[in-house]
PDB file of C-alpha atoms in Angstrom:
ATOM      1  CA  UNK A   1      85.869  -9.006 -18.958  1.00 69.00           C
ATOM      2  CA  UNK A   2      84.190  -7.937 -16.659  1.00 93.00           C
ATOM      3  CA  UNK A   3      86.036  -9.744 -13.033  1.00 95.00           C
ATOM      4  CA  UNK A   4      84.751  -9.394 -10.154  1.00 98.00           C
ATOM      5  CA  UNK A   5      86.763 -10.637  -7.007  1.00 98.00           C
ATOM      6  CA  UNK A   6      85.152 -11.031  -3.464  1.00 98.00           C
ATOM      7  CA  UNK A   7      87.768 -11.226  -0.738  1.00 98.00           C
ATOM      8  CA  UNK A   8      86.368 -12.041   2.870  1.00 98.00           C
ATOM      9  CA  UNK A   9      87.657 -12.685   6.199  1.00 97.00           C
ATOM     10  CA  UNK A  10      87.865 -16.366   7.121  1.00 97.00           C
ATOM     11  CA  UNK A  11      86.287 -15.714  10.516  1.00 96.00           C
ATOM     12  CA  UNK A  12      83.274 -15.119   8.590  1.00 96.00           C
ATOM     13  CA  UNK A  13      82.184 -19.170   8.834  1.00 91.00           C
ATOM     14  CA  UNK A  14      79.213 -18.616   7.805  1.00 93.00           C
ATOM     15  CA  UNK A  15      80.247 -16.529   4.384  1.00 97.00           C
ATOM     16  CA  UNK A  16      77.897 -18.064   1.761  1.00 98.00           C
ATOM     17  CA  UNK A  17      79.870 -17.610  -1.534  1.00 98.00           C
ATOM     18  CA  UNK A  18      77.722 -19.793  -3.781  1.00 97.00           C
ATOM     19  CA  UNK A  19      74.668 -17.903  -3.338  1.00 98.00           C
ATOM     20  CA  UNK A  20      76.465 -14.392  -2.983  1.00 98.00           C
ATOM     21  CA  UNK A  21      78.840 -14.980  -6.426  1.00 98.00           C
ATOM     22  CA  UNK A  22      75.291 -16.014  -8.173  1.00 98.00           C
ATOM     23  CA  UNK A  23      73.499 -12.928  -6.526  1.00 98.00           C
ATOM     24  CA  UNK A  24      75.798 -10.881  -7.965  1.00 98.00           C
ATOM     25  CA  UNK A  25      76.290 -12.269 -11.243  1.00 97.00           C
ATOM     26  CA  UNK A  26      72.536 -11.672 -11.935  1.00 97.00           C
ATOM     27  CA  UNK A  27      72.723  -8.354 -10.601  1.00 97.00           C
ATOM     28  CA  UNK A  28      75.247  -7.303 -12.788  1.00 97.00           C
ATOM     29  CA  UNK A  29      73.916  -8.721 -15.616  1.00 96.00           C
ATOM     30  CA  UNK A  30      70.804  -7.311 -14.940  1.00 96.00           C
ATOM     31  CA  UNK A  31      72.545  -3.367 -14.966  1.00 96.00           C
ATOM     32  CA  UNK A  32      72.272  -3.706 -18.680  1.00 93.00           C
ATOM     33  CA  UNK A  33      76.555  -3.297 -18.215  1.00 93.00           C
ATOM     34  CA  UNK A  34      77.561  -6.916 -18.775  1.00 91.00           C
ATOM     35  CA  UNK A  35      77.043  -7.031 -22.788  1.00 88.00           C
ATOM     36  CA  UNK A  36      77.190 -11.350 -22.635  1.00 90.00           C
ATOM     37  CA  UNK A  37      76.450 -12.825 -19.612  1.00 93.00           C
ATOM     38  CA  UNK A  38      79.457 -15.048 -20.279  1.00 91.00           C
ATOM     39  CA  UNK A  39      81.911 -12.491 -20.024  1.00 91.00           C
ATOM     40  CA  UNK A  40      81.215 -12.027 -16.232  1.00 95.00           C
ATOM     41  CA  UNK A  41      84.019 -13.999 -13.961  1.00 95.00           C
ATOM     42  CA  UNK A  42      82.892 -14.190 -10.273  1.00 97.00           C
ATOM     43  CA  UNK A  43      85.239 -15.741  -7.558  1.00 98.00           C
ATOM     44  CA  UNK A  44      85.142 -15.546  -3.499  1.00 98.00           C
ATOM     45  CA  UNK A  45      88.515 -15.570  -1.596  1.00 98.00           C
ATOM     46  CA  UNK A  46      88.604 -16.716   1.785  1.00 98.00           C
ATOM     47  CA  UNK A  47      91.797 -14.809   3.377  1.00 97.00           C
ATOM     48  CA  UNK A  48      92.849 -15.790   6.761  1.00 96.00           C
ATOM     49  CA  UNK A  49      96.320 -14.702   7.431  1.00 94.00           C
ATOM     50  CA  UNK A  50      94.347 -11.213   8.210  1.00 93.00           C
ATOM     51  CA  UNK A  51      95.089  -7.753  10.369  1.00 93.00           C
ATOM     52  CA  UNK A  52      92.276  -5.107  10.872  1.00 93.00           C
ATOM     53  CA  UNK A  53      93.661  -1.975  12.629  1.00 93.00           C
ATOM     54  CA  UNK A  54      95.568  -2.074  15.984  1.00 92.00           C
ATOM     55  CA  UNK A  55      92.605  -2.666  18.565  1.00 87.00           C
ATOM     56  CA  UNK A  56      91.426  -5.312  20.042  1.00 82.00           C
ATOM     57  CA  UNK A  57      88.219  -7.432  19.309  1.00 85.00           C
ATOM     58  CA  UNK A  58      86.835  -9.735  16.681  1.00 94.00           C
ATOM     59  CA  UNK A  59      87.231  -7.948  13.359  1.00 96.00           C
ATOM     60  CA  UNK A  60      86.050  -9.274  10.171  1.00 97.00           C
ATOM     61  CA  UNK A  61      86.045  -7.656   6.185  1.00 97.00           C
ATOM     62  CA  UNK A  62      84.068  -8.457   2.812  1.00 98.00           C
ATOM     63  CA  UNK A  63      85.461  -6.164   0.095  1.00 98.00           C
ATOM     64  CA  UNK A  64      84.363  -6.422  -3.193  1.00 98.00           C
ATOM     65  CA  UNK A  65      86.065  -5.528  -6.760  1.00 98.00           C
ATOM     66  CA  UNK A  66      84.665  -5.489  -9.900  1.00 97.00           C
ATOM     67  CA  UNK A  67      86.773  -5.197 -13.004  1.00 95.00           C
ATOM     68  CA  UNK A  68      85.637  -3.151 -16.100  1.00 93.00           C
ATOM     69  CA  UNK A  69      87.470  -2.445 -19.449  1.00 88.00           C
ATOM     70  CA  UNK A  70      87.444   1.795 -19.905  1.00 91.00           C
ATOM     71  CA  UNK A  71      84.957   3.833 -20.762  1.00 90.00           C
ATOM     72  CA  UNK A  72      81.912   3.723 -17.989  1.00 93.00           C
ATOM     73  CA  UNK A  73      81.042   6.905 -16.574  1.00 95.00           C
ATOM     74  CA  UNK A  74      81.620   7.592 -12.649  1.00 96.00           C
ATOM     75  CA  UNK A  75      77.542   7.230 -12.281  1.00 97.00           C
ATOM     76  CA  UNK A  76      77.317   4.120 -14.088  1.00 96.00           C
ATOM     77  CA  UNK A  77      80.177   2.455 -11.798  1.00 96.00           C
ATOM     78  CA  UNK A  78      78.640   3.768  -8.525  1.00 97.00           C
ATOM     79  CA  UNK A  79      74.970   2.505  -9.654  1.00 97.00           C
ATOM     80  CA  UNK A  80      77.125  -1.019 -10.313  1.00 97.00           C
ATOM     81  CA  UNK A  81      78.842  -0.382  -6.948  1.00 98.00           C
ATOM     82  CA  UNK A  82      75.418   0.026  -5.327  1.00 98.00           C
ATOM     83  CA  UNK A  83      74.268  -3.094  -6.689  1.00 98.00           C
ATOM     84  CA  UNK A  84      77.193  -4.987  -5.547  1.00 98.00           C
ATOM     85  CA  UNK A  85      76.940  -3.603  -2.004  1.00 98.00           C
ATOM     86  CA  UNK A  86      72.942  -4.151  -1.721  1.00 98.00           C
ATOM     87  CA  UNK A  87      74.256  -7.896  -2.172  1.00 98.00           C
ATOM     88  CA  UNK A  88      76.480  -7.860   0.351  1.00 98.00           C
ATOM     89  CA  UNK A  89      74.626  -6.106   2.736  1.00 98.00           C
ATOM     90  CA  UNK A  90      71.832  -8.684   2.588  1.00 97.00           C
ATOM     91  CA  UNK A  91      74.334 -11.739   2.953  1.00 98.00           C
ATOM     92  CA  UNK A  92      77.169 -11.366   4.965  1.00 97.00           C
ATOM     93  CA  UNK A  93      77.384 -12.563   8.344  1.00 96.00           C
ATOM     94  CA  UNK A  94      77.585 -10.379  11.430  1.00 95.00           C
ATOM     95  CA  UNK A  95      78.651 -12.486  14.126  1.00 95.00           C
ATOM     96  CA  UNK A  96      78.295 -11.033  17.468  1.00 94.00           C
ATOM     97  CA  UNK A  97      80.328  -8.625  18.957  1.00 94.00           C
ATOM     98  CA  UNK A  98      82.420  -8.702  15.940  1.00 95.00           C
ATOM     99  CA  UNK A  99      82.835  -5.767  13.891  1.00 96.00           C
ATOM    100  CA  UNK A 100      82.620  -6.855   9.806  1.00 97.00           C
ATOM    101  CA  UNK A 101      83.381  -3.782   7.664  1.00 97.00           C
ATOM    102  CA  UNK A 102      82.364  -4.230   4.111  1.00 98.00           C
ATOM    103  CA  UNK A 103      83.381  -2.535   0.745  1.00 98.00           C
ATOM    104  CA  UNK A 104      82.984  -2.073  -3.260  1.00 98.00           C
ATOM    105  CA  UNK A 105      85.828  -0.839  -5.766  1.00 97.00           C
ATOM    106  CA  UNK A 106      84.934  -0.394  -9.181  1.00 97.00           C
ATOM    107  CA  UNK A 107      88.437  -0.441 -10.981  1.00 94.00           C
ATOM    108  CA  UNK A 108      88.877   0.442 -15.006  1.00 91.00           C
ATOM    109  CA  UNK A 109      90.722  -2.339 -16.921  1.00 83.00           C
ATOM    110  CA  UNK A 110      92.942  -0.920 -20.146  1.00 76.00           C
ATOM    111  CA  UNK A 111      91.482  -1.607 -23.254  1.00 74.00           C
ATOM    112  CA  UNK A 112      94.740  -1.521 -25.064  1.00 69.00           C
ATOM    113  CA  UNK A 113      96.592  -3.986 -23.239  1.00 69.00           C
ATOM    114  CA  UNK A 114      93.759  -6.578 -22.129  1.00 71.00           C
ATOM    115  CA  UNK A 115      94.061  -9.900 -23.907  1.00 74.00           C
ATOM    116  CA  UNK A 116      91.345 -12.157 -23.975  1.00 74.00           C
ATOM    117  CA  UNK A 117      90.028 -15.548 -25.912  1.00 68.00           C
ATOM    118  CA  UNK A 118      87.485 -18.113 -25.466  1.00 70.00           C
ATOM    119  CA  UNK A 119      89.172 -21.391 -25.687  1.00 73.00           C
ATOM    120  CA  UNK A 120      86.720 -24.465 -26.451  1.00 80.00           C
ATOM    121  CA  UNK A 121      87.942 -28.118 -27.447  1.00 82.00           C
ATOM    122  CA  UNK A 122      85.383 -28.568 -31.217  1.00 80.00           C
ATOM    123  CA  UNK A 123      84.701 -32.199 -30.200  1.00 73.00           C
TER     124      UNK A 123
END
């Protein structure tokens, strides 16, 4: 805990997932949220088997979800939200003439059922 997955539009060439999953990593960890920096899982998906409404045009998407275990208010997951977004406002492409729409989830994790371990060969 925490996940955070970044699904884009392939027709976004220019997408530039190293520098956006670090971006966001340090802004998160930076919210005083993430308790060990460690925790934090960050991964881009490029999708593009994609369909954005019915008209016609170059369409392109960045949506972002972040994955918490319970418990965070709605004001501390729409400050986290914000910081997410401010990232991907500054980074993703906009191509011309296409229209890129871009959004955050913040989604709550169960406590009960979530299963983690940190696996790590001794020698």
């Amino acid at each position: 805990m925490p996940h955070l997955i970044v699904d884009y539009s392939a027709n976004l060439d220019d997408f530039p997932t190293d520098t956006v999953l670090r971006e966001l990593n340090a802004t998160l960890c930076a919210s005083g949220e993430i308790a060990d920096e460690a925790d934090l899982k960050s991964r881009a998906v490029a999708h593009t088997a994609i369909v954005i409404g019915t008209g016609g045009g170059p369409r392109g998407f960045v949506h972002a979800e972040l994955r918490l275990l319970t418990g965070r208010s709605s004001e501390t997951k729409a400050a986290l939200s914000a910081r997410i977004a401010d990232v991907l406002r500054r980074h993703t492409p906009k191509p011309a003439g296409m229209l890129v729409q871009m959004s955050v989830e913040v989604r709550d994790m169960d406590r009960a059922s979530y299963a983690k371990e940190r696996l790590q060969n001794a020698g």
